[in-house]
PDB file of C-alpha atoms in Angstrom:
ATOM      1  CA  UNK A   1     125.414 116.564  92.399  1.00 83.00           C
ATOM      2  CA  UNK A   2     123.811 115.104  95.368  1.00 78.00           C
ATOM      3  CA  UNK A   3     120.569 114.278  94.789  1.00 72.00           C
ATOM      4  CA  UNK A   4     119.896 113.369  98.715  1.00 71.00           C
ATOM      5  CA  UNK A   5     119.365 117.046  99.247  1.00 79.00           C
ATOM      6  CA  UNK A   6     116.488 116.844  97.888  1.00 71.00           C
ATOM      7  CA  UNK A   7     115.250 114.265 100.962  1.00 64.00           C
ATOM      8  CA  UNK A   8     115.490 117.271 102.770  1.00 76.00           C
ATOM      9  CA  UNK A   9     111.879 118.738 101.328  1.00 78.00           C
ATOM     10  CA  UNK A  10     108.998 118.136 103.417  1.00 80.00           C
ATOM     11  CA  UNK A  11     106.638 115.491 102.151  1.00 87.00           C
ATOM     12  CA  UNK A  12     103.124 114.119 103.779  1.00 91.00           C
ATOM     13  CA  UNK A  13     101.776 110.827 102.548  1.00 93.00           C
ATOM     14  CA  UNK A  14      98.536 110.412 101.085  1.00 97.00           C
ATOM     15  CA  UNK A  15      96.499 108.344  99.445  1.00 97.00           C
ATOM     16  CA  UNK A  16      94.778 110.008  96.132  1.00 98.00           C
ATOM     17  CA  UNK A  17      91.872 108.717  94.910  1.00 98.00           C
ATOM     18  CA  UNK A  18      88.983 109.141  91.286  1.00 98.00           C
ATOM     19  CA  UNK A  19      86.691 107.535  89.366  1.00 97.00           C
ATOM     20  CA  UNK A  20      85.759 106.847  85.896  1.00 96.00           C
ATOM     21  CA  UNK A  21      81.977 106.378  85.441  1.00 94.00           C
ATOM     22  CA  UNK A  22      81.844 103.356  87.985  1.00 93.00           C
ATOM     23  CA  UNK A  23      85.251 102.770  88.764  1.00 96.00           C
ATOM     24  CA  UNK A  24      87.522 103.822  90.908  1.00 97.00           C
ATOM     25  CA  UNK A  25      91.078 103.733  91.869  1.00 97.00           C
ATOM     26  CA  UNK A  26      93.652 105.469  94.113  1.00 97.00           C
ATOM     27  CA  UNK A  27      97.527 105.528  94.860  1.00 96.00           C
ATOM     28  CA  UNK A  28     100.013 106.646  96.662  1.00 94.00           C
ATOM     29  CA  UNK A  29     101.684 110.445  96.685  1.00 94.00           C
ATOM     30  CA  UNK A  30     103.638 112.929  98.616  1.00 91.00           C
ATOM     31  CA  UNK A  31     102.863 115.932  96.727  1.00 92.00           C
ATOM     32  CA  UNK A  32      99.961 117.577  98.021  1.00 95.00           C
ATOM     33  CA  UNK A  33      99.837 121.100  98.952  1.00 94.00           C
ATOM     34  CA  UNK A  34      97.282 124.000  99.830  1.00 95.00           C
ATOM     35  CA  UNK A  35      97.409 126.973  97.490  1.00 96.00           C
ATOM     36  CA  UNK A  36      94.741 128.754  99.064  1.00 94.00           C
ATOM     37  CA  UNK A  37      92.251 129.159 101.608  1.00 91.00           C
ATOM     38  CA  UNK A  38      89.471 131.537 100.192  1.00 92.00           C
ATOM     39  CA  UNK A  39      88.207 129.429  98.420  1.00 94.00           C
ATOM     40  CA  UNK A  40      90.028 126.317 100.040  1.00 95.00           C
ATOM     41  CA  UNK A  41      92.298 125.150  97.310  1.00 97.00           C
ATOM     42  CA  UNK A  42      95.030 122.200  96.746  1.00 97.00           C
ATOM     43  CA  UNK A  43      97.512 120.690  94.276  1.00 98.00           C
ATOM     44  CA  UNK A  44      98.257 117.336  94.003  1.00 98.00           C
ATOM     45  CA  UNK A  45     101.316 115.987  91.329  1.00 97.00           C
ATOM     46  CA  UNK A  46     100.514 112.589  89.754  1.00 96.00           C
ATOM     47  CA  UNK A  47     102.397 110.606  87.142  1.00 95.00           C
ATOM     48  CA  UNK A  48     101.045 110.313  83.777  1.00 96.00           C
ATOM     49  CA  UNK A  49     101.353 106.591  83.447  1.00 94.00           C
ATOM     50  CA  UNK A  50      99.279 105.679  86.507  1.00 95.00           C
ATOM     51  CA  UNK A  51      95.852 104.985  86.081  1.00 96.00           C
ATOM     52  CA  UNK A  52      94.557 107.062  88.427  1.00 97.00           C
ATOM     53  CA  UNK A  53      95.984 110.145  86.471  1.00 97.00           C
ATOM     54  CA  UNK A  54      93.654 108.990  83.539  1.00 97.00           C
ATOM     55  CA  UNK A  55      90.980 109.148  86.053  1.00 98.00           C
ATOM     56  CA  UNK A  56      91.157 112.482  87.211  1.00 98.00           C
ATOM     57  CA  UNK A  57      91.391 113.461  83.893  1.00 98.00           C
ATOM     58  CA  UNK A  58      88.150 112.013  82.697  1.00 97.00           C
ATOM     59  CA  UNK A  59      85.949 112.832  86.309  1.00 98.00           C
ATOM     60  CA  UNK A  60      88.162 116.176  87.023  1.00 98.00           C
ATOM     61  CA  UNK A  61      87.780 115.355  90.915  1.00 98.00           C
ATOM     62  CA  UNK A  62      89.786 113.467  93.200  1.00 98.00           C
ATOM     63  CA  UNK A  63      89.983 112.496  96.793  1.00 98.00           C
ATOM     64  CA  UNK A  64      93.087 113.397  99.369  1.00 98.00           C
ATOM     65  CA  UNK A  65      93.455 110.814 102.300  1.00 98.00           C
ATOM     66  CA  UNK A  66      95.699 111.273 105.080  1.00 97.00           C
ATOM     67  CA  UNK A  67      97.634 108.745 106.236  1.00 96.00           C
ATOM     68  CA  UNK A  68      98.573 108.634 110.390  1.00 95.00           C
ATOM     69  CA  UNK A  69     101.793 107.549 111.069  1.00 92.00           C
ATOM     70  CA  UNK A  70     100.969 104.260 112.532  1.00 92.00           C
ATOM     71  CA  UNK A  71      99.583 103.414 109.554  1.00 92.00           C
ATOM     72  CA  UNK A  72     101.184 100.000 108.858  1.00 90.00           C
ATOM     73  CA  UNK A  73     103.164  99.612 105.293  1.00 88.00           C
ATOM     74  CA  UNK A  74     101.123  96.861 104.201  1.00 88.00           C
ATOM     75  CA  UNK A  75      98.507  99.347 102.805  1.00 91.00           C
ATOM     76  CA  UNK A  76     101.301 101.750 101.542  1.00 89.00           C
ATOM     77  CA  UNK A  77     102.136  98.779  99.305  1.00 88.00           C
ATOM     78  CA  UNK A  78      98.709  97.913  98.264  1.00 90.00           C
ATOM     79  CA  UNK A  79      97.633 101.730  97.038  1.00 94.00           C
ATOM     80  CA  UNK A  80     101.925 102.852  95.971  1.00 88.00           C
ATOM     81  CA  UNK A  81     103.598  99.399  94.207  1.00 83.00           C
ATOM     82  CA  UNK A  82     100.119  97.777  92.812  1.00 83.00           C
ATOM     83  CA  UNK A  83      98.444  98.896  90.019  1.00 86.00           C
ATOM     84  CA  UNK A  84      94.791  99.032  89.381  1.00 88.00           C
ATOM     85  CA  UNK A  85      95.023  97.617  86.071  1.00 88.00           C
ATOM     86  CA  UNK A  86      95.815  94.371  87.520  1.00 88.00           C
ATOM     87  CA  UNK A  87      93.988  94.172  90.891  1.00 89.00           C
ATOM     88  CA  UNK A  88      91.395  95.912  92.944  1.00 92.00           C
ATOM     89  CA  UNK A  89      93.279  97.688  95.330  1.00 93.00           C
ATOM     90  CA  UNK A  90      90.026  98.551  97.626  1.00 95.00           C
ATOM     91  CA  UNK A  91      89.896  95.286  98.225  1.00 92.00           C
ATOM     92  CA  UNK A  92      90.287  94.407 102.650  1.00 92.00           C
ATOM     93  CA  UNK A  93      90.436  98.402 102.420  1.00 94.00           C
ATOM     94  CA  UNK A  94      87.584 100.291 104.718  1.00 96.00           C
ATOM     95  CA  UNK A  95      86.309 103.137 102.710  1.00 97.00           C
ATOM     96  CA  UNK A  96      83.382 105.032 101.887  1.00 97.00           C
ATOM     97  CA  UNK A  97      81.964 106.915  99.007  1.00 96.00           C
ATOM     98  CA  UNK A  98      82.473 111.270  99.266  1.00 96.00           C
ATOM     99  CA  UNK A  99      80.089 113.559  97.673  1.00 96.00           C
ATOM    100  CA  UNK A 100      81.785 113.736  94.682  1.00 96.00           C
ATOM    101  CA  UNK A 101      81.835 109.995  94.016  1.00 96.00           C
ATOM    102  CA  UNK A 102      85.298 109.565  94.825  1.00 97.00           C
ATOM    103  CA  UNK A 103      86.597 106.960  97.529  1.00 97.00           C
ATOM    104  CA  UNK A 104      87.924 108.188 100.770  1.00 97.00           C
ATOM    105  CA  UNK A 105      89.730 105.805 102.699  1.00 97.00           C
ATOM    106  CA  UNK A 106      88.927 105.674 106.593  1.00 97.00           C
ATOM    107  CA  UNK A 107      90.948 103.234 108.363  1.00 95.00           C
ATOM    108  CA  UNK A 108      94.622 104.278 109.044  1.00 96.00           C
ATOM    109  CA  UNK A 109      93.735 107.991 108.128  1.00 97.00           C
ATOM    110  CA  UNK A 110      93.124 110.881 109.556  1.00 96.00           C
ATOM    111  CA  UNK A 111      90.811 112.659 107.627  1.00 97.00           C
ATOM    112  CA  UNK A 112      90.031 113.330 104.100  1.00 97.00           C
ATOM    113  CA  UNK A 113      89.208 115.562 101.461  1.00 97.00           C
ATOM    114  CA  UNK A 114      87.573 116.075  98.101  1.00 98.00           C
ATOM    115  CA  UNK A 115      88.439 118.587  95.408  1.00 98.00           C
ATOM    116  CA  UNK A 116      87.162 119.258  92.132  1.00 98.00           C
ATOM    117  CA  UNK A 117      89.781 119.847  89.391  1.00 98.00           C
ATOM    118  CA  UNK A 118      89.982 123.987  88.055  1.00 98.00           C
ATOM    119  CA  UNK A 119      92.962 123.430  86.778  1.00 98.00           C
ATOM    120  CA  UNK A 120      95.772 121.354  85.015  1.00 98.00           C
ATOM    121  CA  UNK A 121      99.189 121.968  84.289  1.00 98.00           C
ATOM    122  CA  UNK A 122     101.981 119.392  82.183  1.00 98.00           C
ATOM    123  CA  UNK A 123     104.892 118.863  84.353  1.00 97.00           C
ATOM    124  CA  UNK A 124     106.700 116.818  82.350  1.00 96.00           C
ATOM    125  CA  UNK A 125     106.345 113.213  83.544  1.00 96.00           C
ATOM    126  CA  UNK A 126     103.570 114.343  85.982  1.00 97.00           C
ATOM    127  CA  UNK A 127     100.558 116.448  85.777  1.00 98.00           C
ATOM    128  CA  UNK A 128      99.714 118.918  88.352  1.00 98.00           C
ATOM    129  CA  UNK A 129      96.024 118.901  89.254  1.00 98.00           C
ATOM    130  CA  UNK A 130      94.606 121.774  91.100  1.00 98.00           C
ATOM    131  CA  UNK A 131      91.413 121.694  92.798  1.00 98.00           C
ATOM    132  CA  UNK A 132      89.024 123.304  94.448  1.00 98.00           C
ATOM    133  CA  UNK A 133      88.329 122.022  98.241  1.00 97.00           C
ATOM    134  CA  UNK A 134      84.619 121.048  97.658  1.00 97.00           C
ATOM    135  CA  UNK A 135      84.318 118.365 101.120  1.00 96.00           C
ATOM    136  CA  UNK A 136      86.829 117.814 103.909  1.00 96.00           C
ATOM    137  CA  UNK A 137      86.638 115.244 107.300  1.00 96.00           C
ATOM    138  CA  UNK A 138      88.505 114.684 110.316  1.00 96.00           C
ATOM    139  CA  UNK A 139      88.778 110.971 111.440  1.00 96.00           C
ATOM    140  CA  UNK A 140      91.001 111.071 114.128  1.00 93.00           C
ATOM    141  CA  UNK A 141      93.189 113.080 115.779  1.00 94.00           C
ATOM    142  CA  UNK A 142      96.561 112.185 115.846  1.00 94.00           C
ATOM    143  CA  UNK A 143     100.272 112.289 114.247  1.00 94.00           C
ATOM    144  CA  UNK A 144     100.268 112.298 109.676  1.00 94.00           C
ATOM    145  CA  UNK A 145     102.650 110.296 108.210  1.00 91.00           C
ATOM    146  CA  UNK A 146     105.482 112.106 106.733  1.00 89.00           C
ATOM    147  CA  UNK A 147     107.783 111.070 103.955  1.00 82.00           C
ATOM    148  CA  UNK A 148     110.810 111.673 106.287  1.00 80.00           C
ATOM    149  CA  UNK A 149     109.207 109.272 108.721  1.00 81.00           C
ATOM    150  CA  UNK A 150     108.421 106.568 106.386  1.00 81.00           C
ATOM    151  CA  UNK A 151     111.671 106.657 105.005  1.00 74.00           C
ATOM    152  CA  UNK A 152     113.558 106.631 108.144  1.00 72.00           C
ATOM    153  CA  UNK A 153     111.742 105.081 110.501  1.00 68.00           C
ATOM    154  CA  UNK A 154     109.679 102.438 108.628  1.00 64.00           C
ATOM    155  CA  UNK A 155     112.416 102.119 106.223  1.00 61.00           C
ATOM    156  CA  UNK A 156     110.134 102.039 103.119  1.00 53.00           C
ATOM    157  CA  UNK A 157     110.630 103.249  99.668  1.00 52.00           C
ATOM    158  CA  UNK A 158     108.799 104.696  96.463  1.00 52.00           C
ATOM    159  CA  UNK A 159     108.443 103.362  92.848  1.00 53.00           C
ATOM    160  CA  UNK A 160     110.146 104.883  90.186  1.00 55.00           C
ATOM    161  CA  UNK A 161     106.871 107.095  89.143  1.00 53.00           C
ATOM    162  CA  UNK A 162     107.124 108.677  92.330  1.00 51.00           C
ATOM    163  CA  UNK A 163     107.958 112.713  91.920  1.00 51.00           C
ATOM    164  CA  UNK A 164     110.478 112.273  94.870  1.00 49.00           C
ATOM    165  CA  UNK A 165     112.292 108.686  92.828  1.00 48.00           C
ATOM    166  CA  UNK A 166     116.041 109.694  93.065  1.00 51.00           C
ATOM    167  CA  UNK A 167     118.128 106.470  91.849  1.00 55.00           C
ATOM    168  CA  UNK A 168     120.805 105.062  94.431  1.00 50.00           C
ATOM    169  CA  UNK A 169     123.852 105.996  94.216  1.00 47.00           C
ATOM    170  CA  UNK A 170     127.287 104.801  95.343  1.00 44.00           C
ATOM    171  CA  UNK A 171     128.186 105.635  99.097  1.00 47.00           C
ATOM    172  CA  UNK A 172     131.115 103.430  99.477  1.00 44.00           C
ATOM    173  CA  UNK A 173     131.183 101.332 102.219  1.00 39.00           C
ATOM    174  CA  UNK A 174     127.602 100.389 103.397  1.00 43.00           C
ATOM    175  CA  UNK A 175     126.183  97.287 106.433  1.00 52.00           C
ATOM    176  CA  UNK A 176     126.451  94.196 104.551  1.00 52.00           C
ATOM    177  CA  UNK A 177     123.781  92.433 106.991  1.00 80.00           C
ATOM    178  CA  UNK A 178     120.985  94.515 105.429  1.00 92.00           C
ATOM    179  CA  UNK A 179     118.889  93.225 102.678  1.00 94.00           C
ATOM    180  CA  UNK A 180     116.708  94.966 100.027  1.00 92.00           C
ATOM    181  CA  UNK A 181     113.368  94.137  98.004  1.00 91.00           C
ATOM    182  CA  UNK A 182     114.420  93.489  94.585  1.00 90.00           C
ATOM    183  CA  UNK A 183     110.818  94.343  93.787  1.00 87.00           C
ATOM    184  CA  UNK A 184     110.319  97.570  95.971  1.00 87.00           C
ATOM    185  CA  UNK A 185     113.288  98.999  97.653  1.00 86.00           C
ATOM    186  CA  UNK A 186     112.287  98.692 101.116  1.00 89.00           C
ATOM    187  CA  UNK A 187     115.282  97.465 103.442  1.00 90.00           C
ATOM    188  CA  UNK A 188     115.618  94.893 106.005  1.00 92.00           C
ATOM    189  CA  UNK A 189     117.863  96.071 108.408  1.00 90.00           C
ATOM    190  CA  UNK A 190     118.450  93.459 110.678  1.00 91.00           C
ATOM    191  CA  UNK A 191     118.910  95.780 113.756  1.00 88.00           C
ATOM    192  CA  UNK A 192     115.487  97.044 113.857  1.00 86.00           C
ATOM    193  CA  UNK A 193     113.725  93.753 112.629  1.00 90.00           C
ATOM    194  CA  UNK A 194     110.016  93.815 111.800  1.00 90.00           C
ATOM    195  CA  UNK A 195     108.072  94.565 114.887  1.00 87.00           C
ATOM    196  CA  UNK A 196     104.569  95.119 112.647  1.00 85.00           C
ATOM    197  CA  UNK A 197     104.884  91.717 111.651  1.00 88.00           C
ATOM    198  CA  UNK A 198     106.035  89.810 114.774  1.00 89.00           C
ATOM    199  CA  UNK A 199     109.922  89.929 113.640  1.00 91.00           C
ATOM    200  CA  UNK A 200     112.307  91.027 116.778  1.00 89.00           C
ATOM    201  CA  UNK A 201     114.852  93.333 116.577  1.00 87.00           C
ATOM    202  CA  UNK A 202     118.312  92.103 116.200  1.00 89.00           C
ATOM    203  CA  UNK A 203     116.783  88.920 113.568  1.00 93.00           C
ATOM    204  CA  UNK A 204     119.311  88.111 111.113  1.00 93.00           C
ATOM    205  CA  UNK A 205     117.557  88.136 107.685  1.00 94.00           C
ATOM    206  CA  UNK A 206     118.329  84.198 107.178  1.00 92.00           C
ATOM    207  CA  UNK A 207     116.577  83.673 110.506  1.00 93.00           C
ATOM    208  CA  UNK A 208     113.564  85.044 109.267  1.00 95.00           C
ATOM    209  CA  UNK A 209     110.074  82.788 108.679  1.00 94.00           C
ATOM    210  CA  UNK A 210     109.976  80.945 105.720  1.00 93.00           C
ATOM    211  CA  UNK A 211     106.698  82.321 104.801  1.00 94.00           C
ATOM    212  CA  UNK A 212     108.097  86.064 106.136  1.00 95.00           C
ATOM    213  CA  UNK A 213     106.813  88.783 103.347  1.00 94.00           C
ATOM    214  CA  UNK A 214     108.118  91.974 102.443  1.00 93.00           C
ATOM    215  CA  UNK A 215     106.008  94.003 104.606  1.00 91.00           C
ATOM    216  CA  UNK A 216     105.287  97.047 101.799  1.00 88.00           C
ATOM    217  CA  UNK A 217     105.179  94.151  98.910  1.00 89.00           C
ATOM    218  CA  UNK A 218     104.339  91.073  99.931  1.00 89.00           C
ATOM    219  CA  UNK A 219     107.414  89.769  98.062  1.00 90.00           C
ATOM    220  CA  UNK A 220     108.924  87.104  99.544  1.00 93.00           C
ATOM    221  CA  UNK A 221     112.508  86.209 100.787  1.00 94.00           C
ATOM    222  CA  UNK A 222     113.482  85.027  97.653  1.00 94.00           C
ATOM    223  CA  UNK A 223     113.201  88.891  96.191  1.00 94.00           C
ATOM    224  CA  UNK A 224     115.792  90.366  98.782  1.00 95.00           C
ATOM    225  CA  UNK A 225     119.344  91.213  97.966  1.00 93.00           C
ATOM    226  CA  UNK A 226     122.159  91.834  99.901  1.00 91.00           C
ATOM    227  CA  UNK A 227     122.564  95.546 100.291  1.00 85.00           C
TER     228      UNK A 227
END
């Protein structure tokens, strides 16, 4: 079975966001989805061992930012491979407070919106939150980030909580010049370098800066692999 097909789905990339009492948290997801439109209505898929699952839970609202593609993959890796039990992820982040309470992020977005919870169902490892569209926002007009694009083109990855986490599997042969985050997944390919960070294309990975960071991480050299 080839698990790849399932690459093949189309995916947007957000950034979902709650509260509990006075805090608040958000991550990354690619499973959001209207159901409806009278009344405006979306479902969002979140793992059950991420904190902000336990939020929406207790507040039964949550916020859906959309991310533009240019957004970089630095704050991919702050909201998706961070966890807000250990740092504040809103931290450097532009955002502002919704109606509802929730956070809505507005730099490297498009627009946002806030729903409040009408119904839950157990998937499994995920719940599936749906909500009823109480606020929406446009930021900016422009191009959302797709899960197809930040797979391809910015080469990034997804942690294993992720609804769309497919282990690797064998191919056979593969480029042995491409390195991986031991931490993350996301792959240095040599041939396309690191323009968001100043790296040319066509930099060998052991010509890169000593102080050169995984760019969805922050990991450094040290946590890369030969593919």
């Amino acid at each position: 079975m080839d698990l790849k097909a399932l690459y093949k789905i189309s995916y947007g990339l957000y950034i979902i966001t709650s509260k509990k009492g006075e805090q608040i948290n958000g991550q990354i997801a690619n499973t959001v989805f209207q159901i409806s439109s009278d009344p405006a209505t979306v479902a969002i898929s979140i793992n059950k061992q991420n904190l902000t699952n336990e939020f929406i839970r207790e507040s039964k609202v949550f916020g859906v930012s959309v991310l533009a593609q240019e957004a970089p993959l630095s704050i991919v890796g702050q909201f998706g491979f961070k966890s807000g039990k250990d740092v504040d992820k809103f931290q450097g982040v532009s955002y502002k407070q919704g109606i509802s309470g929730v956070p809505v992020i507005t730099e490297h977005t498009l627009a946002c919106l806030e729903a409040e919870v009408i119904n839950e169902v157990d998937a499994g490892t995920h719940h599936i939150f749906i909500g009823r569209v109480t606020n929406a926002e446009v930021f900016l007009e422009g191009t959302p980030m797709t899960y197809a694009y930040y797979q391809q083109i910015k080469r990034g990855s997804v942690p294993p909580t992720a609804p769309t986490f497919v282990p690797k599997q064998a191919e056979g042969t593969e480029k042995m010049d491409n390195y991986v985050c031991n931490i993350c997944g996301y792959v240095y390919d040599p041939a396309q370098g690191d323009p968001e960070n100043g790296v040319a294309p066509g930099t060998p990975f052991d010509k890169l800066p000593d102080d050169w960071t995984c760019p969805v991480c922050g990991a450094g050299k040290d946590e890369f692999a030969k593919e």
